[in-house]
């Protein structure tokens, strides 16, 4: 009987983002059908490898619609909005897109990520799936193992080896030659949190925020105090700048992904395949650094800046000796406000934008300026 452990939604989110990003690239890089050196690289709004055509070696294809009706003697790497493989692939298949349909034959492994995946042909070795909806029809034949993570999985065909996967919806009408280990991810029932649970969650969040914010106030007092001053004295400009910061992050992520993909394609066409890995590593490094910086500011510095600003409204421009109490009380107020039913989520979003914009405004104002005394601290006589 299938086991039922808890499944983190992070895995499903990663699969969905990978599929969406590759589909975006597949449809964006959609020119009139073109071929690279030796016919190994092909792209276009609609790319067709007709029946009767044989591609020697590996084939790399991306486009809006891709149909492989002929024969590929090596590996097939394909990305597109709609992908159909009705021909034969002598080695492995690596495919991603919105809709994937394999009705032909893959002699090696098949690894596919997509919104909707259908396998009605033959896979000689392993079949690895990541999909919103996946189906192995009654004519589908898997020579070795089936591994999957899907929102919905239907297995009507034959798997000669083992089946291992995770899905909320699993239907089996086919045959399995080996073992079956499928995790059924049941949705947690939504229950109204109790007053005690709200208090415990709020206390835990307050302690976590306070620990990191106190460290920031010790190591970066000018940054945190300057951001708090921006929140208190210039709230509307800070709020607008925070919204622009979130938008800029989204644009950065999309731009880096598209630029890295286009540069990788160009380098591949020029025969500089060894440099493609360096480009991908550089793009991933940039995204990781940008994501970590945004996470740190949005999760810790933004609430701390807003908390210090709220404390200053009550306590006034407190001297340096009382700024720690301002941080404690201000963060307590932020946690309490963002934990309110109904409006707490909206208030939390406002805190994020306000604090993020205040930090960005302070950093920008300090560019090219010599460091001076922190807000609320006396200048050196």
XYZ file of C-alpha atoms in Angstrom:
381
model
C 0.000 0.000 0.000
C 1.377 3.463 -0.848
C 2.815 5.425 2.035
C 1.480 8.838 2.995
C 4.267 11.071 4.426
C 4.254 14.854 4.398
C 5.525 16.361 1.152
C 6.993 19.850 1.069
C 5.449 22.140 -1.547
C 8.929 23.457 -2.363
C 9.630 20.513 -4.715
C 6.440 21.121 -6.697
C 7.249 24.826 -6.859
C 10.743 24.156 -8.228
C 9.384 21.784 -10.892
C 6.745 24.308 -11.933
C 9.285 27.147 -12.119
C 11.739 25.091 -14.168
C 9.006 24.092 -16.612
C 7.709 27.655 -16.889
C 11.187 29.109 -17.425
C 12.076 26.665 -20.185
C 8.713 27.161 -21.881
C 9.317 30.910 -21.754
C 12.710 30.492 -23.357
C 11.350 28.056 -25.919
C 8.672 30.471 -27.078
C 10.821 33.578 -26.809
C 13.627 32.211 -28.976
C 11.180 31.488 -31.768
C 12.552 32.573 -35.096
C 11.946 31.210 -38.557
C 13.307 27.677 -38.492
C 17.091 27.756 -38.496
C 19.813 25.132 -38.275
C 23.211 25.392 -36.678
C 26.450 23.781 -37.864
C 25.899 20.230 -39.006
C 22.177 20.492 -38.361
C 22.648 19.703 -34.663
C 21.047 22.967 -33.465
C 17.580 23.815 -34.747
C 15.156 26.504 -33.667
C 12.019 28.190 -34.900
C 8.376 28.905 -34.288
C 7.691 25.430 -35.713
C 10.474 22.882 -36.052
C 9.838 19.569 -37.819
C 12.211 16.658 -38.323
C 10.166 14.824 -40.969
C 9.748 11.080 -41.273
C 12.546 9.618 -43.334
C 15.164 12.124 -42.146
C 18.027 10.782 -40.043
C 20.074 13.103 -37.837
C 23.505 11.657 -37.123
C 24.663 12.239 -33.550
C 22.978 14.476 -31.019
C 20.194 16.945 -31.827
C 19.348 20.152 -29.898
C 15.985 21.747 -30.687
C 13.930 24.599 -29.209
C 10.879 26.381 -30.531
C 7.197 27.065 -30.169
C 6.114 23.704 -31.641
C 8.562 20.832 -32.156
C 7.737 17.588 -33.964
C 10.344 14.850 -34.267
C 9.036 12.297 -36.753
C 12.386 11.073 -38.064
C 15.356 9.334 -36.466
C 18.045 10.731 -34.163
C 21.045 8.447 -33.803
C 22.319 10.185 -30.651
C 20.656 12.104 -27.824
C 17.698 14.424 -28.346
C 17.529 17.605 -26.227
C 14.334 19.551 -26.900
C 12.433 22.471 -25.367
C 9.220 24.018 -26.609
C 5.675 24.981 -25.925
C 4.419 21.781 -27.569
C 6.735 18.833 -28.215
C 5.820 15.639 -30.083
C 8.276 12.759 -30.520
C 6.797 10.149 -32.847
C 10.085 9.057 -34.400
C 13.038 7.178 -32.927
C 15.787 8.341 -30.577
C 18.711 5.941 -30.420
C 20.085 7.220 -27.101
C 18.556 9.465 -24.408
C 15.734 12.017 -24.533
C 15.776 15.222 -22.467
C 12.611 17.258 -23.014
C 10.792 20.121 -21.360
C 7.807 22.233 -22.325
C 4.168 22.933 -21.814
C 2.923 19.759 -23.512
C 5.091 16.693 -24.157
C 3.910 13.677 -26.158
C 6.158 10.671 -26.813
C 4.503 8.154 -29.118
C 7.687 6.916 -30.789
C 10.664 4.986 -29.449
C 13.460 6.090 -27.117
C 16.131 3.418 -26.750
C 17.847 5.025 -23.748
C 16.523 7.045 -20.805
C 13.762 9.634 -21.138
C 13.774 12.598 -18.750
C 10.908 15.043 -19.150
C 9.582 18.098 -17.313
C 6.349 19.722 -18.464
C 2.859 20.826 -17.724
C 1.249 17.802 -19.401
C 3.287 14.713 -20.301
C 1.965 11.719 -22.232
C 3.966 8.576 -23.051
C 2.292 6.183 -25.449
C 5.463 4.841 -27.060
C 8.439 2.820 -25.848
C 11.236 3.880 -23.513
C 14.048 1.353 -23.455
C 15.485 2.291 -20.077
C 14.342 4.646 -17.288
C 11.528 7.176 -17.568
C 11.881 10.212 -15.272
C 8.944 12.627 -15.128
C 8.219 15.968 -13.490
C 4.784 17.198 -14.529
C 1.523 18.741 -13.558
C -0.318 15.862 -15.255
C 1.478 12.721 -16.437
C 0.066 9.704 -18.281
C 1.583 6.455 -19.482
C -1.098 5.103 -21.806
C -2.002 1.464 -22.336
C 0.433 1.263 -25.262
C 3.284 2.804 -23.246
C 6.212 0.498 -22.474
C 8.980 1.314 -19.967
C 11.993 -0.994 -20.183
C 13.381 -0.275 -16.720
C 12.226 2.039 -13.906
C 9.640 4.817 -13.695
C 10.427 7.761 -11.414
C 8.072 10.711 -11.166
C 6.852 13.732 -9.268
C 3.500 14.911 -10.565
C 0.292 16.637 -9.622
C -1.618 13.761 -11.217
C -0.207 10.423 -12.409
C -1.979 7.774 -14.493
C -0.196 4.508 -15.276
C -2.045 2.339 -17.808
C 0.989 0.885 -19.574
C 3.719 -1.571 -18.615
C 6.774 -0.878 -16.439
C 9.330 -3.677 -16.473
C 11.194 -2.366 -13.439
C 10.301 -0.408 -10.318
C 7.978 2.551 -9.810
C 9.006 5.345 -7.440
C 7.214 8.660 -7.178
C 5.146 11.232 -5.359
C 1.742 12.599 -6.334
C -1.565 13.650 -4.777
C -3.494 11.631 -7.398
C -2.345 8.192 -8.546
C -4.232 5.786 -10.822
C -2.831 2.381 -11.866
C -4.399 0.098 -14.466
C -1.173 -1.188 -16.006
C 1.447 -3.720 -14.909
C 4.576 -3.259 -12.813
C 7.351 -5.831 -12.998
C 9.272 -4.679 -9.908
C 8.394 -2.919 -6.688
C 5.987 -0.017 -6.279
C 6.753 2.812 -3.846
C 4.501 5.800 -4.448
C 3.952 8.557 -1.916
C 0.428 9.938 -1.927
C 0.705 13.575 -0.883
C -2.529 14.395 0.853
C -3.512 18.030 1.261
C -3.502 19.222 4.827
C -6.889 20.271 6.085
C -7.059 23.986 6.740
C -7.958 24.603 10.382
C -8.417 27.935 12.086
C -5.372 28.559 14.309
C -6.091 28.899 18.014
C -5.166 31.898 20.126
C -2.395 29.883 21.785
C -0.911 28.813 18.451
C -0.993 32.409 17.198
C 0.814 33.564 20.336
C 3.451 30.826 20.029
C 4.036 31.549 16.338
C 4.277 35.266 17.023
C 6.720 34.740 19.881
C 8.930 32.506 17.741
C 8.923 35.041 14.906
C 9.698 37.905 17.294
C 12.659 36.063 18.818
C 14.065 35.199 15.381
C 13.682 38.735 14.066
C 15.111 40.243 17.226
C 18.219 38.045 17.145
C 19.116 38.939 13.552
C 18.078 42.606 13.866
C 20.165 43.024 17.025
C 23.177 41.621 15.190
C 22.526 44.037 12.318
C 22.169 46.963 14.718
C 25.517 46.044 16.282
C 27.407 45.468 13.008
C 25.596 47.948 10.703
C 24.172 50.656 12.969
C 24.283 53.395 10.319
C 22.412 51.308 7.771
C 19.634 50.255 10.127
C 19.243 53.636 11.816
C 19.363 55.469 8.494
C 16.696 53.181 7.037
C 14.502 53.723 10.114
C 14.861 57.479 9.669
C 13.728 57.137 6.037
C 10.660 55.164 7.147
C 9.720 57.836 9.674
C 10.469 60.971 7.664
C 9.920 59.814 4.064
C 7.416 56.926 4.163
C 5.775 57.422 0.751
C 9.029 57.663 -1.266
C 10.339 54.632 0.632
C 7.153 52.684 -0.123
C 7.367 53.477 -3.836
C 11.062 52.624 -3.995
C 10.367 49.285 -2.287
C 7.777 48.405 -4.949
C 10.298 49.301 -7.650
C 12.858 47.094 -5.897
C 10.578 44.044 -6.037
C 9.850 44.730 -9.706
C 13.559 45.158 -10.422
C 14.299 41.764 -8.863
C 11.731 40.066 -11.107
C 13.147 41.824 -14.186
C 16.674 40.835 -13.144
C 15.784 37.155 -12.783
C 13.983 36.984 -16.139
C 16.681 39.022 -17.884
C 19.550 36.904 -16.541
C 17.816 33.642 -17.508
C 17.056 34.843 -21.050
C 20.507 36.412 -21.515
C 22.281 33.266 -20.275
C 20.190 31.056 -22.571
C 20.781 33.240 -25.635
C 24.502 33.559 -24.888
C 24.744 29.798 -24.386
C 23.070 29.165 -27.756
C 25.369 31.646 -29.513
C 28.491 30.141 -27.926
C 27.296 26.668 -28.897
C 26.804 27.729 -32.517
C 30.313 29.249 -32.529
C 31.801 25.997 -31.275
C 32.644 27.381 -27.818
C 30.733 24.759 -25.899
C 33.288 24.725 -23.065
C 32.394 28.314 -22.188
C 28.660 27.565 -21.872
C 29.145 25.940 -18.463
C 30.968 29.047 -17.219
C 28.112 31.261 -18.445
C 25.517 29.107 -16.686
C 27.566 29.055 -13.476
C 27.970 32.838 -13.570
C 24.237 33.361 -14.124
C 23.317 31.020 -11.277
C 25.818 32.719 -8.973
C 24.356 36.139 -9.763
C 20.812 34.900 -9.110
C 21.808 33.233 -5.826
C 23.591 36.373 -4.559
C 20.696 38.650 -5.588
C 18.134 36.290 -4.075
C 20.027 35.999 -0.796
C 20.436 39.773 -0.512
C 16.733 40.331 -1.169
C 15.768 37.615 1.337
C 17.992 39.088 4.064
C 16.714 42.625 3.590
C 13.038 41.713 3.155
C 12.939 39.182 6.004
C 15.048 40.883 8.661
C 16.236 44.416 7.873
C 12.886 45.711 6.584
C 10.889 44.747 9.732
C 13.741 46.009 11.931
C 13.786 49.408 10.183
C 10.004 49.753 10.459
C 10.131 48.651 14.116
C 12.767 51.242 14.986
C 10.728 53.910 13.207
C 7.576 52.990 15.179
C 9.541 53.057 18.435
C 10.945 56.506 17.569
C 7.418 57.828 17.049
C 6.599 56.856 20.639
C 9.931 57.403 22.374
C 11.194 60.274 20.229
C 14.781 60.485 18.998
C 16.064 58.356 21.804
C 19.749 58.499 22.756
C 22.119 55.741 21.842
C 21.723 53.974 25.188
C 17.984 53.339 24.561
C 18.056 52.248 20.939
C 18.101 48.573 21.955
C 14.835 48.995 23.832
C 13.435 50.725 20.766
C 14.379 47.704 18.645
C 12.757 45.278 21.114
C 9.492 47.220 21.388
C 9.352 48.168 17.717
C 9.751 44.578 16.495
C 7.127 43.472 19.003
C 4.707 45.995 17.479
C 5.528 44.843 13.923
C 4.978 41.169 14.802
C 1.696 41.973 16.556
C 0.360 44.045 13.658
C 1.308 41.535 10.944
C -0.264 38.689 12.952
C -3.718 40.293 12.953
C -6.438 38.275 11.183
C -7.438 39.415 7.667
C -5.322 42.589 7.551
C -2.100 41.079 8.898
C -0.952 39.815 5.518
C -1.492 43.202 3.877
C 0.314 44.956 6.707
C 3.209 42.535 6.345
C 3.428 43.362 2.635
C 3.450 47.086 3.430
C 6.207 46.530 6.009
C 8.257 44.655 3.409
C 7.933 47.381 0.757
C 8.417 50.228 3.232
C 11.492 48.728 4.890
C 13.002 47.535 1.616
C 12.617 50.962 0.037
C 14.042 52.680 3.123
C 17.149 50.477 3.054
C 17.596 51.063 -0.693
C 17.161 54.829 -0.230
C 19.753 54.949 2.545
C 22.290 52.890 0.554
C 21.752 55.065 -2.512
C 22.142 58.301 -0.531
C 25.441 57.074 0.915
C 27.040 56.488 -2.501
C 29.991 58.793 -2.821
C 29.347 60.422 0.586
C 31.864 60.016 3.424
C 30.431 58.205 6.441
C 29.024 60.447 9.134
C 27.529 59.787 12.537
C 24.518 57.474 12.663
C 21.118 59.018 13.178
C 20.638 59.787 16.851
C 24.389 59.636 17.591
C 26.481 62.724 18.326
C 29.191 63.659 15.882
C 32.759 63.500 17.062
C 33.732 66.803 18.606
